[in-house]
CSV table of C-alpha atoms and ligand atoms in Angstrom, one decimal:
chain,number,residue,atom,x,y,z
X,1083,MET,CA,0.0,0.0,0.0
X,1084,ASP,CA,1.3,3.4,-0.8
X,1085,ALA,CA,0.8,5.1,2.4
X,1086,THR,CA,2.2,8.5,1.2
X,1087,ALA,CA,-0.7,9.0,-1.1
X,1088,THR,CA,-3.2,9.3,1.8
X,1089,THR,CA,-1.2,10.9,4.5
X,1090,PRO,CA,-2.3,14.5,5.4
X,1091,ALA,CA,1.1,15.7,6.6
X,1092,PRO,CA,0.9,19.5,7.0
X,1093,THR,CA,3.6,21.1,4.9
X,1094,SER,CA,3.0,24.8,5.4
X,1095,PRO,CA,2.0,27.0,8.4
X,1096,PRO,CA,-1.7,26.9,9.2
X,1097,ALA,CA,-3.6,29.8,7.6
X,1098,SER,CA,-5.4,30.6,10.9
X,1099,GLY,CA,-4.3,34.2,11.0
X,1100,ARG,CA,-3.3,33.6,14.7
X,1101,THR,CA,0.0,34.7,16.0
X,1102,LEU,CA,2.0,31.8,17.4
X,1103,PRO,CA,3.8,32.4,20.7
X,1104,TRP,CA,7.1,31.4,18.8
X,1105,ARG,CA,8.0,30.5,15.3
X,1106,LEU,CA,10.1,27.8,13.8
X,1107,GLU,CA,12.4,30.6,12.5
X,1108,ASP,CA,13.2,31.4,16.2
X,1109,ILE,CA,15.0,28.0,16.5
X,1110,PRO,CA,18.6,28.5,15.5
X,1111,LEU,CA,19.1,25.2,13.7
X,1112,ALA,CA,22.4,26.3,12.2
X,1113,ASP,CA,23.8,26.6,15.7
X,1114,ILE,CA,23.1,23.0,16.7
X,1115,ASP,CA,26.2,21.5,18.2
X,1116,LEU,CA,26.2,18.2,16.3
X,1117,SER,CA,29.0,16.7,18.4
X,1118,ARG,CA,26.5,16.6,21.4
X,1119,ILE,CA,23.6,14.9,19.6
X,1120,ARG,CA,24.5,13.2,16.4
X,1121,GLY,CA,25.7,9.9,17.8
X,1122,ARG,CA,22.6,9.5,20.1
X,1123,GLU,CA,20.4,7.2,18.1
X,1124,ASP,CA,18.0,7.0,21.1
X,1125,MET,CA,17.4,10.8,20.8
X,1126,LEU,CA,16.7,10.4,17.0
X,1127,PHE,CA,14.0,7.8,17.8
X,1128,MET,CA,12.5,9.8,20.7
X,1129,LEU,CA,12.4,13.1,18.8
X,1130,ALA,CA,11.1,11.5,15.6
X,1131,ALA,CA,8.3,9.7,17.6
X,1132,ALA,CA,7.4,13.0,19.2
X,1133,SER,CA,7.4,14.9,15.9
X,1134,PHE,CA,5.1,12.2,14.4
X,1135,ILE,CA,2.5,12.4,17.2
X,1136,GLU,CA,2.6,16.2,17.2
X,1137,PHE,CA,2.1,16.4,13.3
X,1138,ALA,CA,-0.8,14.0,13.6
X,1139,SER,CA,-2.6,16.4,15.9
X,1140,ASP,CA,-4.5,17.9,13.0
X,1141,THR,CA,-6.2,14.5,12.5
X,1142,TYR,CA,-8.2,14.6,15.7
X,1143,ALA,CA,-8.2,18.4,16.4
X,1144,GLY,CA,-11.1,18.8,14.0
X,1145,ASN,CA,-13.1,16.1,15.8
X,1146,LEU,CA,-12.4,17.7,19.2
X,1147,ALA,CA,-13.5,21.1,18.0
X,1148,GLU,CA,-16.8,19.6,16.7
X,1149,PHE,CA,-17.3,18.0,20.1
X,1150,PHE,CA,-17.3,21.5,21.6
X,1151,HIS,CA,-19.4,23.1,19.0
X,1152,ASP,CA,-21.9,24.5,21.5
X,1153,GLU,CA,-19.1,26.7,23.0
X,1154,PRO,CA,-17.8,28.8,20.1
X,1155,ASP,CA,-14.8,30.2,21.9
X,1156,ILE,CA,-13.6,26.7,22.9
X,1157,ALA,CA,-14.1,25.3,19.4
X,1158,ASP,CA,-12.3,28.4,18.0
X,1159,TRP,CA,-9.4,28.1,20.3
X,1160,LEU,CA,-9.1,24.3,19.6
X,1161,ALA,CA,-9.3,24.8,15.8
X,1162,HIS,CA,-7.1,27.8,15.5
X,1163,SER,CA,-4.7,28.1,18.3
X,1164,TRP,CA,-4.3,24.7,19.9
X,1165,GLU,CA,-4.0,22.8,16.7
X,1166,ALA,CA,-1.7,25.3,15.1
X,1167,GLU,CA,0.6,25.1,18.1
X,1168,GLU,CA,0.6,21.3,18.2
X,1169,VAL,CA,1.4,21.1,14.5
X,1170,GLN,CA,4.1,23.6,14.9
X,1171,HIS,CA,5.7,21.4,17.6
X,1172,GLY,CA,5.7,18.6,15.0
X,1173,ARG,CA,7.2,20.9,12.3
X,1174,ALA,CA,9.9,22.2,14.6
X,1175,LEU,CA,10.8,18.7,15.9
X,1176,LYS,CA,11.0,17.4,12.3
X,1177,ALA,CA,13.3,20.3,11.3
X,1178,TYR,CA,15.5,19.5,14.3
X,1179,VAL,CA,15.6,15.8,13.5
X,1180,LEU,CA,16.5,16.4,9.8
X,1181,ALA,CA,19.1,19.0,10.7
X,1182,VAL,CA,20.9,16.4,12.8
X,1183,TRP,CA,20.2,13.2,10.9
X,1184,PRO,CA,19.6,14.3,7.3
X,1185,GLU,CA,19.7,10.7,6.1
X,1186,PHE,CA,16.5,9.8,8.1
X,1187,ASP,CA,13.6,9.6,5.7
X,1188,TRP,CA,11.1,11.5,7.8
X,1189,ASP,CA,8.3,11.7,5.3
X,1190,ALA,CA,8.3,8.0,4.4
X,1191,THR,CA,8.5,7.0,8.0
X,1192,TYR,CA,5.7,9.4,9.0
X,1193,ALA,CA,3.5,7.9,6.3
X,1194,THR,CA,3.9,4.4,7.7
X,1195,PHE,CA,3.4,5.7,11.3
X,1196,PHE,CA,0.2,7.5,10.2
X,1197,VAL,CA,-1.3,4.4,8.7
X,1198,GLU,CA,-1.3,2.7,12.1
X,1199,TYR,CA,-1.9,5.8,14.3
X,1200,SER,CA,-4.8,7.2,12.4
X,1201,LYS,CA,-6.8,4.1,13.3
X,1202,LEU,CA,-6.7,5.2,17.0
X,1203,CYS,CA,-7.9,8.8,16.4
X,1204,GLY,CA,-11.7,9.2,16.6
X,1205,ALA,CA,-14.6,10.4,18.6
X,1206,GLU,CA,-15.3,7.0,20.1
X,1207,GLY,CA,-12.4,7.6,22.5
X,1208,TYR,CA,-14.1,10.6,24.1
X,1209,GLU,CA,-15.4,10.6,27.7
X,1210,SER,CA,-19.1,10.5,28.2
X,1211,THR,CA,-19.5,14.3,28.8
X,1212,GLN,CA,-17.7,17.4,27.6
X,1213,GLY,CA,-16.5,18.3,31.0
X,1214,LEU,CA,-15.1,14.9,31.6
X,1215,GLU,CA,-13.3,15.0,28.3
X,1216,LEU,CA,-11.8,18.3,29.3
X,1217,ALA,CA,-10.5,16.7,32.5
X,1218,ALA,CA,-9.0,13.9,30.5
X,1219,ARG,CA,-7.4,16.5,28.2
X,1220,CYS,CA,-5.7,17.9,31.3
X,1221,VAL,CA,-4.1,14.4,31.6
X,1222,VAL,CA,-2.7,14.5,28.1
X,1223,GLU,CA,-1.3,18.1,28.5
X,1224,THR,CA,0.2,17.1,31.9
X,1225,GLY,CA,1.9,14.2,30.0
X,1226,THR,CA,3.3,16.3,27.3
X,1227,SER,CA,4.4,19.3,29.4
X,1228,THR,CA,6.2,17.1,31.9
X,1229,ALA,CA,7.8,15.0,29.2
X,1230,TYR,CA,9.1,18.1,27.4
X,1231,LYS,CA,10.4,19.3,30.6
X,1232,ALA,CA,12.3,16.1,31.1
X,1233,ILE,CA,13.6,16.2,27.5
X,1234,ARG,CA,14.8,19.7,28.2
X,1235,ASP,CA,16.6,18.7,31.2
X,1236,LEU,CA,18.1,15.5,29.8
X,1237,ALA,CA,19.3,17.2,26.6
X,1238,ASP,CA,22.9,17.9,26.3
X,1239,GLU,CA,22.5,20.0,23.2
X,1240,PRO,CA,21.7,23.7,23.7
X,1241,VAL,CA,19.4,24.2,20.6
X,1242,LEU,CA,17.3,21.1,21.6
X,1243,ARG,CA,17.0,22.5,25.1
X,1244,LYS,CA,15.6,25.7,23.7
X,1245,LEU,CA,13.2,24.0,21.4
X,1246,ALA,CA,12.0,21.6,24.3
X,1247,GLU,CA,11.5,24.7,26.5
X,1248,HIS,CA,9.3,26.5,23.9
X,1249,ILE,CA,7.2,23.4,23.4
X,1250,ARG,CA,6.9,22.8,27.2
X,1251,ASN,CA,5.6,26.3,27.7
X,1252,ASP,CA,2.9,25.8,25.1
X,1253,GLU,CA,1.8,22.5,26.7
X,1254,VAL,CA,1.6,24.1,30.1
X,1255,ARG,CA,-0.6,26.9,28.6
X,1256,HIS,CA,-2.8,24.2,26.8
X,1257,TYR,CA,-3.2,22.5,30.2
X,1258,LYS,CA,-4.4,25.8,31.7
X,1259,HIS,CA,-6.9,26.4,28.9
X,1260,PHE,CA,-8.4,22.9,29.3
X,1261,LEU,CA,-8.6,23.3,33.1
X,1262,LYS,CA,-10.4,26.6,32.7
X,1263,PHE,CA,-12.8,25.2,30.2
X,1264,PHE,CA,-13.3,22.1,32.4
X,1265,ASP,CA,-14.4,24.4,35.2
X,1266,ARG,CA,-17.0,26.0,33.0
X,1267,TYR,CA,-18.6,22.6,31.9
X,1268,ASP,CA,-18.2,21.1,35.4
X,1269,ALA,CA,-20.3,23.9,36.9
X,1270,ARG,CA,-23.2,22.8,34.6
X,1271,GLU,CA,-22.6,19.0,34.7
X,1272,ARG,CA,-21.8,18.8,38.4
X,1273,ASN,CA,-19.7,15.7,38.0
X,1274,SER,CA,-18.9,13.9,41.2
X,1275,ARG,CA,-15.2,13.8,42.2
X,1276,PHE,CA,-15.4,10.1,41.7
X,1277,ARG,CA,-16.5,10.6,38.0
X,1278,VAL,CA,-13.7,13.1,37.4
X,1279,LEU,CA,-11.2,10.8,39.0
X,1280,GLN,CA,-12.4,7.9,36.8
X,1281,SER,CA,-12.0,10.1,33.6
X,1282,LEU,CA,-8.4,11.1,34.8
X,1283,LYS,CA,-7.5,7.4,35.5
X,1284,ASN,CA,-9.0,6.2,32.1
X,1285,ARG,CA,-7.0,8.7,30.1
X,1286,LEU,CA,-3.9,8.0,32.2
X,1287,VAL,CA,-4.0,4.3,31.9
X,1288,GLU,CA,-5.4,3.9,28.3
X,1289,SER,CA,-3.7,6.5,26.2
X,1290,ARG,CA,-0.5,8.1,25.5
X,1291,HIS,CA,2.2,5.6,26.1
X,1292,SER,CA,0.7,3.5,23.2
X,1293,ASP,CA,1.0,6.5,20.9
X,1294,PHE,CA,4.7,6.9,21.7
X,1295,GLU,CA,5.3,3.2,21.3
X,1296,ILE,CA,3.9,3.4,17.7
X,1297,GLY,CA,6.0,6.5,17.0
X,1298,LEU,CA,9.2,4.9,18.4
X,1299,TRP,CA,8.5,1.6,16.5
X,1300,HIS,CA,8.2,3.3,13.1
X,1301,ALA,CA,11.3,5.5,13.6
X,1302,TYR,CA,13.2,2.4,14.8
X,1303,HIS,CA,12.0,0.2,12.0
X,1304,SER,CA,13.1,2.6,9.3
X,1305,ARG,CA,16.6,2.3,10.7
X,1306,TYR,CA,16.5,-1.5,11.5
X,1307,PRO,CA,14.0,-3.0,9.0
X,1308,ASP,CA,15.0,-6.6,9.9
X,1309,ASP,CA,14.3,-6.3,13.6
X,1310,ALA,CA,11.0,-7.5,15.2
X,1311,ARG,CA,8.6,-5.3,17.2
X,1312,GLY,CA,8.6,-7.8,19.9
X,1313,GLY,CA,12.4,-8.3,19.7
X,1314,LYS,CA,14.9,-7.7,22.3
X,1315,ARG,CA,16.8,-4.9,20.6
X,1316,PHE,CA,13.7,-2.7,20.2
X,1317,ALA,CA,12.7,-3.5,23.8
X,1318,ALA,CA,16.2,-2.5,25.0
X,1319,MET,CA,16.0,0.8,23.1
X,1320,GLN,CA,12.6,1.6,24.6
X,1321,SER,CA,13.8,0.8,28.1
X,1322,GLY,CA,16.9,2.9,27.7
X,1323,ILE,CA,14.8,6.0,26.6
X,1324,ALA,CA,12.2,5.4,29.5
X,1325,ARG,CA,15.2,5.2,31.9
X,1326,SER,CA,16.7,8.5,30.8
X,1327,VAL,CA,13.4,10.3,30.7
X,1328,ARG,CA,12.5,8.9,34.1
X,1329,ALA,CA,15.7,10.3,35.6
X,1330,HIS,CA,14.6,13.8,34.8
X,1331,TYR,CA,10.8,13.4,35.1
X,1332,PRO,CA,9.1,16.0,37.3
X,1333,ALA,CA,6.9,13.5,39.2
X,1334,GLY,CA,5.7,16.0,41.9
X,1335,GLN,CA,4.7,18.5,39.3
X,1336,ALA,CA,2.8,15.9,37.3
X,1337,ILE,CA,0.8,14.8,40.3
X,1338,ARG,CA,-0.1,18.4,41.2
X,1339,MET,CA,-1.4,19.1,37.7
X,1340,LEU,CA,-3.3,15.8,37.5
X,1341,MET,CA,-5.2,16.5,40.8
X,1342,LYS,CA,-6.3,20.0,40.0
X,1343,PRO,CA,-9.5,18.9,38.2
X,1344,LEU,CA,-10.5,17.2,41.4
X,1345,ARG,CA,-10.8,20.7,43.1
X,1346,LEU,CA,-10.0,19.2,46.5
X,1347,PRO,CA,-10.3,21.7,49.4
X,1348,ALA,CA,-7.0,23.2,50.5
X,1349,PRO,CA,-7.0,21.5,54.0
X,1350,LEU,CA,-7.6,18.1,52.4
X,1351,MET,CA,-4.7,18.8,49.9
X,1352,SER,CA,-2.2,19.6,52.8
X,1353,LEU,CA,-3.3,16.5,54.6
X,1354,ILE,CA,-2.6,14.2,51.6
X,1355,GLN,CA,0.5,16.1,50.5
X,1356,PRO,CA,3.0,13.5,51.8
X,1357,MET,CA,1.3,10.9,49.7
X,1358,LEU,CA,1.6,12.8,46.5
X,1359,LEU,CA,5.3,12.1,45.6
X,1360,PRO,CA,5.0,8.3,45.8
X,1361,LEU,CA,1.8,8.6,43.7
X,1362,GLY,CA,3.7,10.8,41.2
X,1363,LEU,CA,6.3,8.1,41.0
X,1364,VAL,CA,3.8,5.5,40.2
X,1365,ILE,CA,2.3,7.9,37.5
X,1366,ARG,CA,5.7,8.4,36.1
X,1367,GLN,CA,6.0,4.6,35.7
X,1368,VAL,CA,2.6,4.4,34.0
X,1369,LEU,CA,3.4,7.4,31.6
X,1370,LEU,CA,7.0,6.1,30.8
X,1371,ARG,CA,6.7,2.3,30.8
P,1849,FE2,FE1,2.5,19.4,21.5
P,1850,FE2,FE1,-0.6,20.5,23.9
């Protein structure tokens, strides 16, 4: 099957007319210190996987905007700001990957990734109410913002650190938007804390690690076409990446962000504070396994 024929990979900036918080031109690709990154094949696979997932955002962003059609400002933000920023993350990561590893066939690899990944993107994965879906979105943005913080801190190459910092700032802002929108719906839907917790847990357990595995596999497979997905070499590469991200993962921050949609009273929060770090470490395991 010729996957490239059907792959909707964006090739030019979205014509939304919105000003992005930063632009690809702000990333000084010519200043990359190749001696600090070129030999790190694990970084190639990790950054390529991240770029694929970010690029594919436009596949489900439209669906999500439709899901919130009754609130035009939310639908508008999703369609014109959030989506444009996520796609810019993909575009910038792609540019970085190609500046360091020009022999990597990004377009062809993205096409094979997209064939598998696009089957996962659809409205059937949404939570039962709009408010609960917004709570679940907070989980996704917690995952991305903390992962890019870890990438920034583990990166040894200054341009990559700068890029990861830009992306992290965007993801934190996305989280804040989703949390604010969640409050609006939650005031109407009056979801119990238990239901919100269920939605947080569902998205935490079900979702994003599998996206990343798909991205990693296609990046890896393009380099090692004879290796098996269930084989030891691919597993070892995955564990190596998980280990290095884990070493820099802001577990405490992740748990604080994840708990916000529960809107627990301040006295209760201080009571359970000592339990939060161990819980954050468990979440780190789930997100990075
Ligand atoms: Fe992103
Ligand atoms: Fe985001």
